[in-house]
Amino acid sequence: MTGVSLVLWGAAGIGLLAVLFLLRELRNAPYDDEPQRQQAFSEVEKQRLRYLSLD
């Protein structure tokens, strides 16, 4: 019976750690990444235009 109890406590502990990790990640997540996305798009356009001019 002690083995089953240890397994249950271990599963509960791992679950709690997973929930805490997810909460930390959600709290630190960037909420406004639109400028970065727009900057990356302009970089892709510059590269595309450069390679189109070689043809």
mmCIF file with all atom_site columns, N, CA and C in Angstrom:
data_model
loop_
_atom_site.group_PDB
_atom_site.id
_atom_site.type_symbol
_atom_site.label_atom_id
_atom_site.label_alt_id
_atom_site.label_comp_id
_atom_site.label_asym_id
_atom_site.label_entity_id
_atom_site.label_seq_id
_atom_site.pdbx_PDB_ins_code
_atom_site.Cartn_x
_atom_site.Cartn_y
_atom_site.Cartn_z
_atom_site.occupancy
_atom_site.B_iso_or_equiv
_atom_site.pdbx_formal_charge
_atom_site.auth_seq_id
_atom_site.auth_comp_id
_atom_site.auth_asym_id
_atom_site.auth_atom_id
_atom_site.pdbx_PDB_model_num
ATOM 1   N N  . MET A 1 1  ? 0.815  -1.197 0.000   1.00 0.00 ? 1  MET A N  1
ATOM 2   C CA . MET A 1 1  ? 0.000  0.000  0.000   1.00 0.00 ? 1  MET A CA 1
ATOM 3   C C  . MET A 1 1  ? 0.860  1.263  0.000   1.00 0.00 ? 1  MET A C  1
ATOM 4   N N  . THR A 1 2  ? 2.032  1.173  0.591   1.00 0.00 ? 2  THR A N  1
ATOM 5   C CA . THR A 1 2  ? 2.926  2.331  0.629   1.00 0.00 ? 2  THR A CA 1
ATOM 6   C C  . THR A 1 2  ? 3.407  2.688  -0.767  1.00 0.00 ? 2  THR A C  1
ATOM 7   N N  . GLY A 1 3  ? 3.626  1.676  -1.617  1.00 0.00 ? 3  GLY A N  1
ATOM 8   C CA . GLY A 1 3  ? 4.067  1.921  -2.980  1.00 0.00 ? 3  GLY A CA 1
ATOM 9   C C  . GLY A 1 3  ? 3.029  2.675  -3.777  1.00 0.00 ? 3  GLY A C  1
ATOM 10  N N  . VAL A 1 4  ? 1.774  2.297  -3.616  1.00 0.00 ? 4  VAL A N  1
ATOM 11  C CA . VAL A 1 4  ? 0.691  2.986  -4.323  1.00 0.00 ? 4  VAL A CA 1
ATOM 12  C C  . VAL A 1 4  ? 0.590  4.420  -3.840  1.00 0.00 ? 4  VAL A C  1
ATOM 13  N N  . SER A 1 5  ? 0.754  4.637  -2.551  1.00 0.00 ? 5  SER A N  1
ATOM 14  C CA . SER A 1 5  ? 0.686  5.982  -1.992  1.00 0.00 ? 5  SER A CA 1
ATOM 15  C C  . SER A 1 5  ? 1.811  6.856  -2.549  1.00 0.00 ? 5  SER A C  1
ATOM 16  N N  . LEU A 1 6  ? 3.009  6.291  -2.657  1.00 0.00 ? 6  LEU A N  1
ATOM 17  C CA . LEU A 1 6  ? 4.137  7.050  -3.206  1.00 0.00 ? 6  LEU A CA 1
ATOM 18  C C  . LEU A 1 6  ? 3.904  7.404  -4.668  1.00 0.00 ? 6  LEU A C  1
ATOM 19  N N  . VAL A 1 7  ? 3.320  6.488  -5.410  1.00 0.00 ? 7  VAL A N  1
ATOM 20  C CA . VAL A 1 7  ? 3.023  6.761  -6.818  1.00 0.00 ? 7  VAL A CA 1
ATOM 21  C C  . VAL A 1 7  ? 1.995  7.881  -6.932  1.00 0.00 ? 7  VAL A C  1
ATOM 22  N N  . LEU A 1 8  ? 0.967  7.832  -6.100  1.00 0.00 ? 8  LEU A N  1
ATOM 23  C CA . LEU A 1 8  ? -0.055 8.886  -6.143  1.00 0.00 ? 8  LEU A CA 1
ATOM 24  C C  . LEU A 1 8  ? 0.521  10.240 -5.752  1.00 0.00 ? 8  LEU A C  1
ATOM 25  N N  . TRP A 1 9  ? 1.332  10.288 -4.704  1.00 0.00 ? 9  TRP A N  1
ATOM 26  C CA . TRP A 1 9  ? 1.946  11.543 -4.294  1.00 0.00 ? 9  TRP A CA 1
ATOM 27  C C  . TRP A 1 9  ? 2.912  12.061 -5.364  1.00 0.00 ? 9  TRP A C  1
ATOM 28  N N  . GLY A 1 10 ? 3.629  11.151 -5.991  1.00 0.00 ? 10 GLY A N  1
ATOM 29  C CA . GLY A 1 10 ? 4.541  11.552 -7.064  1.00 0.00 ? 10 GLY A CA 1
ATOM 30  C C  . GLY A 1 10 ? 3.791  12.122 -8.256  1.00 0.00 ? 10 GLY A C  1
ATOM 31  N N  . ALA A 1 11 ? 2.690  11.473 -8.638  1.00 0.00 ? 11 ALA A N  1
ATOM 32  C CA . ALA A 1 11 ? 1.891  11.975 -9.754  1.00 0.00 ? 11 ALA A CA 1
ATOM 33  C C  . ALA A 1 11 ? 1.299  13.335 -9.417  1.00 0.00 ? 11 ALA A C  1
ATOM 34  N N  . ALA A 1 12 ? 0.832  13.496 -8.188  1.00 0.00 ? 12 ALA A N  1
ATOM 35  C CA . ALA A 1 12 ? 0.278  14.786 -7.777  1.00 0.00 ? 12 ALA A CA 1
ATOM 36  C C  . ALA A 1 12 ? 1.364  15.863 -7.773  1.00 0.00 ? 12 ALA A C  1
ATOM 37  N N  . GLY A 1 13 ? 2.545  15.517 -7.333  1.00 0.00 ? 13 GLY A N  1
ATOM 38  C CA . GLY A 1 13 ? 3.650  16.477 -7.324  1.00 0.00 ? 13 GLY A CA 1
ATOM 39  C C  . GLY A 1 13 ? 4.060  16.893 -8.722  1.00 0.00 ? 13 GLY A C  1
ATOM 40  N N  . ILE A 1 14 ? 4.146  15.943 -9.627  1.00 0.00 ? 14 ILE A N  1
ATOM 41  C CA . ILE A 1 14 ? 4.504  16.256 -11.014 1.00 0.00 ? 14 ILE A CA 1
ATOM 42  C C  . ILE A 1 14 ? 3.411  17.107 -11.665 1.00 0.00 ? 14 ILE A C  1
ATOM 43  N N  . GLY A 1 15 ? 2.163  16.784 -11.382 1.00 0.00 ? 15 GLY A N  1
ATOM 44  C CA . GLY A 1 15 ? 1.063  17.584 -11.910 1.00 0.00 ? 15 GLY A CA 1
ATOM 45  C C  . GLY A 1 15 ? 1.108  19.014 -11.392 1.00 0.00 ? 15 GLY A C  1
ATOM 46  N N  . LEU A 1 16 ? 1.391  19.171 -10.115 1.00 0.00 ? 16 LEU A N  1
ATOM 47  C CA . LEU A 1 16 ? 1.487  20.505 -9.535  1.00 0.00 ? 16 LEU A CA 1
ATOM 48  C C  . LEU A 1 16 ? 2.635  21.288 -10.160 1.00 0.00 ? 16 LEU A C  1
ATOM 49  N N  . LEU A 1 17 ? 3.768  20.640 -10.355 1.00 0.00 ? 17 LEU A N  1
ATOM 50  C CA . LEU A 1 17 ? 4.895  21.316 -11.001 1.00 0.00 ? 17 LEU A CA 1
ATOM 51  C C  . LEU A 1 17 ? 4.553  21.716 -12.431 1.00 0.00 ? 17 LEU A C  1
ATOM 52  N N  . ALA A 1 18 ? 3.822  20.870 -13.142 1.00 0.00 ? 18 ALA A N  1
ATOM 53  C CA . ALA A 1 18 ? 3.425  21.192 -14.511 1.00 0.00 ? 18 ALA A CA 1
ATOM 54  C C  . ALA A 1 18 ? 2.495  22.407 -14.536 1.00 0.00 ? 18 ALA A C  1
ATOM 55  N N  . VAL A 1 19 ? 1.550  22.456 -13.613 1.00 0.00 ? 19 VAL A N  1
ATOM 56  C CA . VAL A 1 19 ? 0.629  23.592 -13.547 1.00 0.00 ? 19 VAL A CA 1
ATOM 57  C C  . VAL A 1 19 ? 1.387  24.870 -13.201 1.00 0.00 ? 19 VAL A C  1
ATOM 58  N N  . LEU A 1 20 ? 2.309  24.799 -12.266 1.00 0.00 ? 20 LEU A N  1
ATOM 59  C CA . LEU A 1 20 ? 3.103  25.979 -11.913 1.00 0.00 ? 20 LEU A CA 1
ATOM 60  C C  . LEU A 1 20 ? 3.947  26.449 -13.086 1.00 0.00 ? 20 LEU A C  1
ATOM 61  N N  . PHE A 1 21 ? 4.508  25.514 -13.832 1.00 0.00 ? 21 PHE A N  1
ATOM 62  C CA . PHE A 1 21 ? 5.302  25.871 -15.004 1.00 0.00 ? 21 PHE A CA 1
ATOM 63  C C  . PHE A 1 21 ? 4.436  26.563 -16.055 1.00 0.00 ? 21 PHE A C  1
ATOM 64  N N  . LEU A 1 22 ? 3.251  26.030 -16.298 1.00 0.00 ? 22 LEU A N  1
ATOM 65  C CA . LEU A 1 22 ? 2.356  26.645 -17.280 1.00 0.00 ? 22 LEU A CA 1
ATOM 66  C C  . LEU A 1 22 ? 1.923  28.046 -16.846 1.00 0.00 ? 22 LEU A C  1
ATOM 67  N N  . LEU A 1 23 ? 1.637  28.215 -15.581 1.00 0.00 ? 23 LEU A N  1
ATOM 68  C CA . LEU A 1 23 ? 1.265  29.545 -15.086 1.00 0.00 ? 23 LEU A CA 1
ATOM 69  C C  . LEU A 1 23 ? 2.411  30.535 -15.250 1.00 0.00 ? 23 LEU A C  1
ATOM 70  N N  . ARG A 1 24 ? 3.634  30.083 -14.976 1.00 0.00 ? 24 ARG A N  1
ATOM 71  C CA . ARG A 1 24 ? 4.796  30.962 -15.143 1.00 0.00 ? 24 ARG A CA 1
ATOM 72  C C  . ARG A 1 24 ? 4.986  31.331 -16.608 1.00 0.00 ? 24 ARG A C  1
ATOM 73  N N  . GLU A 1 25 ? 4.823  30.370 -17.495 1.00 0.00 ? 25 GLU A N  1
ATOM 74  C CA . GLU A 1 25 ? 4.963  30.646 -18.924 1.00 0.00 ? 25 GLU A CA 1
ATOM 75  C C  . GLU A 1 25 ? 3.879  31.594 -19.417 1.00 0.00 ? 25 GLU A C  1
ATOM 76  N N  . LEU A 1 26 ? 2.663  31.425 -18.955 1.00 0.00 ? 26 LEU A N  1
ATOM 77  C CA . LEU A 1 26 ? 1.588  32.329 -19.359 1.00 0.00 ? 26 LEU A CA 1
ATOM 78  C C  . LEU A 1 26 ? 1.818  33.742 -18.844 1.00 0.00 ? 26 LEU A C  1
ATOM 79  N N  . ARG A 1 27 ? 2.363  33.848 -17.651 1.00 0.00 ? 27 ARG A N  1
ATOM 80  C CA . ARG A 1 27 ? 2.607  35.170 -17.077 1.00 0.00 ? 27 ARG A CA 1
ATOM 81  C C  . ARG A 1 27 ? 3.724  35.881 -17.836 1.00 0.00 ? 27 ARG A C  1
ATOM 82  N N  . ASN A 1 28 ? 4.718  35.147 -18.323 1.00 0.00 ? 28 ASN A N  1
ATOM 83  C CA . ASN A 1 28 ? 5.859  35.752 -19.003 1.00 0.00 ? 28 ASN A CA 1
ATOM 84  C C  . ASN A 1 28 ? 5.687  35.799 -20.520 1.00 0.00 ? 28 ASN A C  1
ATOM 85  N N  . ALA A 1 29 ? 4.551  35.364 -21.019 1.00 0.00 ? 29 ALA A N  1
ATOM 86  C CA . ALA A 1 29 ? 4.342  35.328 -22.464 1.00 0.00 ? 29 ALA A CA 1
ATOM 87  C C  . ALA A 1 29 ? 4.205  36.743 -23.020 1.00 0.00 ? 29 ALA A C  1
ATOM 88  N N  . PRO A 1 30 ? 4.789  36.985 -24.194 1.00 0.00 ? 30 PRO A N  1
ATOM 89  C CA . PRO A 1 30 ? 4.608  38.306 -24.808 1.00 0.00 ? 30 PRO A CA 1
ATOM 90  C C  . PRO A 1 30 ? 3.181  38.456 -25.324 1.00 0.00 ? 30 PRO A C  1
ATOM 91  N N  . TYR A 1 31 ? 2.588  39.571 -25.063 1.00 0.00 ? 31 TYR A N  1
ATOM 92  C CA . TYR A 1 31 ? 1.210  39.789 -25.468 1.00 0.00 ? 31 TYR A CA 1
ATOM 93  C C  . TYR A 1 31 ? 1.112  40.534 -26.791 1.00 0.00 ? 31 TYR A C  1
ATOM 94  N N  . ASP A 1 32 ? 2.103  41.355 -27.097 1.00 0.00 ? 32 ASP A N  1
ATOM 95  C CA . ASP A 1 32 ? 2.032  42.155 -28.313 1.00 0.00 ? 32 ASP A CA 1
ATOM 96  C C  . ASP A 1 32 ? 3.271  41.883 -29.151 1.00 0.00 ? 32 ASP A C  1
ATOM 97  N N  . ASP A 1 33 ? 3.208  40.913 -30.034 1.00 0.00 ? 33 ASP A N  1
ATOM 98  C CA . ASP A 1 33 ? 4.352  40.593 -30.880 1.00 0.00 ? 33 ASP A CA 1
ATOM 99  C C  . ASP A 1 33 ? 4.141  41.061 -32.312 1.00 0.00 ? 33 ASP A C  1
ATOM 100 N N  . GLU A 1 34 ? 3.200  41.953 -32.524 1.00 0.00 ? 34 GLU A N  1
ATOM 101 C CA . GLU A 1 34 ? 2.904  42.442 -33.878 1.00 0.00 ? 34 GLU A CA 1
ATOM 102 C C  . GLU A 1 34 ? 4.079  43.187 -34.505 1.00 0.00 ? 34 GLU A C  1
ATOM 103 N N  . PRO A 1 35 ? 4.782  44.096 -33.803 1.00 0.00 ? 35 PRO A N  1
ATOM 104 C CA . PRO A 1 35 ? 5.914  44.775 -34.446 1.00 0.00 ? 35 PRO A CA 1
ATOM 105 C C  . PRO A 1 35 ? 7.003  43.802 -34.891 1.00 0.00 ? 35 PRO A C  1
ATOM 106 N N  . GLN A 1 36 ? 7.262  42.769 -34.114 1.00 0.00 ? 36 GLN A N  1
ATOM 107 C CA . GLN A 1 36 ? 8.280  41.794 -34.501 1.00 0.00 ? 36 GLN A CA 1
ATOM 108 C C  . GLN A 1 36 ? 7.844  41.047 -35.744 1.00 0.00 ? 36 GLN A C  1
ATOM 109 N N  . ARG A 1 37 ? 6.591  40.680 -35.835 1.00 0.00 ? 37 ARG A N  1
ATOM 110 C CA . ARG A 1 37 ? 6.077  39.966 -36.992 1.00 0.00 ? 37 ARG A CA 1
ATOM 111 C C  . ARG A 1 37 ? 6.183  40.844 -38.234 1.00 0.00 ? 37 ARG A C  1
ATOM 112 N N  . GLN A 1 38 ? 5.862  42.126 -38.084 1.00 0.00 ? 38 GLN A N  1
ATOM 113 C CA . GLN A 1 38 ? 5.927  43.053 -39.218 1.00 0.00 ? 38 GLN A CA 1
ATOM 114 C C  . GLN A 1 38 ? 7.376  43.252 -39.654 1.00 0.00 ? 38 GLN A C  1
ATOM 115 N N  . GLN A 1 39 ? 8.290  43.306 -38.706 1.00 0.00 ? 39 GLN A N  1
ATOM 116 C CA . GLN A 1 39 ? 9.702  43.463 -39.039 1.00 0.00 ? 39 GLN A CA 1
ATOM 117 C C  . GLN A 1 39 ? 10.218 42.234 -39.775 1.00 0.00 ? 39 GLN A C  1
ATOM 118 N N  . ALA A 1 40 ? 9.831  41.062 -39.325 1.00 0.00 ? 40 ALA A N  1
ATOM 119 C CA . ALA A 1 40 ? 10.258 39.831 -39.984 1.00 0.00 ? 40 ALA A CA 1
ATOM 120 C C  . ALA A 1 40 ? 9.694  39.771 -41.400 1.00 0.00 ? 40 ALA A C  1
ATOM 121 N N  . PHE A 1 41 ? 8.477  40.221 -41.597 1.00 0.00 ? 41 PHE A N  1
ATOM 122 C CA . PHE A 1 41 ? 7.874  40.216 -42.930 1.00 0.00 ? 41 PHE A CA 1
ATOM 123 C C  . PHE A 1 41 ? 8.639  41.143 -43.861 1.00 0.00 ? 41 PHE A C  1
ATOM 124 N N  . SER A 1 42 ? 9.044  42.312 -43.366 1.00 0.00 ? 42 SER A N  1
ATOM 125 C CA . SER A 1 42 ? 9.787  43.232 -44.226 1.00 0.00 ? 42 SER A CA 1
ATOM 126 C C  . SER A 1 42 ? 11.153 42.652 -44.585 1.00 0.00 ? 42 SER A C  1
ATOM 127 N N  . GLU A 1 43 ? 11.778 41.920 -43.676 1.00 0.00 ? 43 GLU A N  1
ATOM 128 C CA . GLU A 1 43 ? 13.059 41.275 -43.979 1.00 0.00 ? 43 GLU A CA 1
ATOM 129 C C  . GLU A 1 43 ? 12.889 40.219 -45.061 1.00 0.00 ? 43 GLU A C  1
ATOM 130 N N  . VAL A 1 44 ? 11.814 39.462 -44.990 1.00 0.00 ? 44 VAL A N  1
ATOM 131 C CA . VAL A 1 44 ? 11.546 38.443 -46.008 1.00 0.00 ? 44 VAL A CA 1
ATOM 132 C C  . VAL A 1 44 ? 11.323 39.107 -47.362 1.00 0.00 ? 44 VAL A C  1
ATOM 133 N N  . GLU A 1 45 ? 10.594 40.214 -47.365 1.00 0.00 ? 45 GLU A N  1
ATOM 134 C CA . GLU A 1 45 ? 10.352 40.929 -48.625 1.00 0.00 ? 45 GLU A CA 1
ATOM 135 C C  . GLU A 1 45 ? 11.659 41.452 -49.218 1.00 0.00 ? 45 GLU A C  1
ATOM 136 N N  . LYS A 1 46 ? 12.547 41.968 -48.383 1.00 0.00 ? 46 LYS A N  1
ATOM 137 C CA . LYS A 1 46 ? 13.838 42.461 -48.880 1.00 0.00 ? 46 LYS A CA 1
ATOM 138 C C  . LYS A 1 46 ? 14.632 41.331 -49.524 1.00 0.00 ? 46 LYS A C  1
ATOM 139 N N  . GLN A 1 47 ? 14.657 40.163 -48.857 1.00 0.00 ? 47 GLN A N  1
ATOM 140 C CA . GLN A 1 47 ? 15.389 39.029 -49.411 1.00 0.00 ? 47 GLN A CA 1
ATOM 141 C C  . GLN A 1 47 ? 14.758 38.559 -50.714 1.00 0.00 ? 47 GLN A C  1
ATOM 142 N N  . ARG A 1 48 ? 13.445 38.546 -50.767 1.00 0.00 ? 48 ARG A N  1
ATOM 143 C CA . ARG A 1 48 ? 12.754 38.085 -51.969 1.00 0.00 ? 48 ARG A CA 1
ATOM 144 C C  . ARG A 1 48 ? 13.050 39.017 -53.142 1.00 0.00 ? 48 ARG A C  1
ATOM 145 N N  . LEU A 1 49 ? 12.999 40.309 -52.894 1.00 0.00 ? 49 LEU A N  1
ATOM 146 C CA . LEU A 1 49 ? 13.274 41.270 -53.961 1.00 0.00 ? 49 LEU A CA 1
ATOM 147 C C  . LEU A 1 49 ? 14.723 41.183 -54.426 1.00 0.00 ? 49 LEU A C  1
ATOM 148 N N  . ARG A 1 50 ? 15.623 40.912 -53.502 1.00 0.00 ? 50 ARG A N  1
ATOM 149 C CA . ARG A 1 50 ? 17.028 40.800 -53.887 1.00 0.00 ? 50 ARG A CA 1
ATOM 150 C C  . ARG A 1 50 ? 17.234 39.598 -54.812 1.00 0.00 ? 50 ARG A C  1
ATOM 151 N N  . TYR A 1 51 ? 16.615 38.482 -54.490 1.00 0.00 ? 51 TYR A N  1
ATOM 152 C CA . TYR A 1 51 ? 16.789 37.285 -55.334 1.00 0.00 ? 51 TYR A CA 1
ATOM 153 C C  . TYR A 1 51 ? 16.014 37.409 -56.643 1.00 0.00 ? 51 TYR A C  1
ATOM 154 N N  . LEU A 1 52 ? 14.923 38.144 -56.667 1.00 0.00 ? 52 LEU A N  1
ATOM 155 C CA . LEU A 1 52 ? 14.198 38.347 -57.929 1.00 0.00 ? 52 LEU A CA 1
ATOM 156 C C  . LEU A 1 52 ? 15.007 39.207 -58.887 1.00 0.00 ? 52 LEU A C  1
ATOM 157 N N  . SER A 1 53 ? 15.789 40.144 -58.357 1.00 0.00 ? 53 SER A N  1
ATOM 158 C CA . SER A 1 53 ? 16.573 41.005 -59.225 1.00 0.00 ? 53 SER A CA 1
ATOM 159 C C  . SER A 1 53 ? 17.734 40.262 -59.878 1.00 0.00 ? 53 SER A C  1
ATOM 160 N N  . LEU A 1 54 ? 18.147 39.117 -59.333 1.00 0.00 ? 54 LEU A N  1
ATOM 161 C CA . LEU A 1 54 ? 19.236 38.335 -59.918 1.00 0.00 ? 54 LEU A CA 1
ATOM 162 C C  . LEU A 1 54 ? 18.784 37.575 -61.164 1.00 0.00 ? 54 LEU A C  1
ATOM 163 N N  . ASP A 1 55 ? 17.516 37.316 -61.290 1.00 0.00 ? 55 ASP A N  1
ATOM 164 C CA . ASP A 1 55 ? 17.040 36.518 -62.434 1.00 0.00 ? 55 ASP A CA 1
ATOM 165 C C  . ASP A 1 55 ? 16.992 37.268 -63.724 1.00 0.00 ? 55 ASP A C  1
#
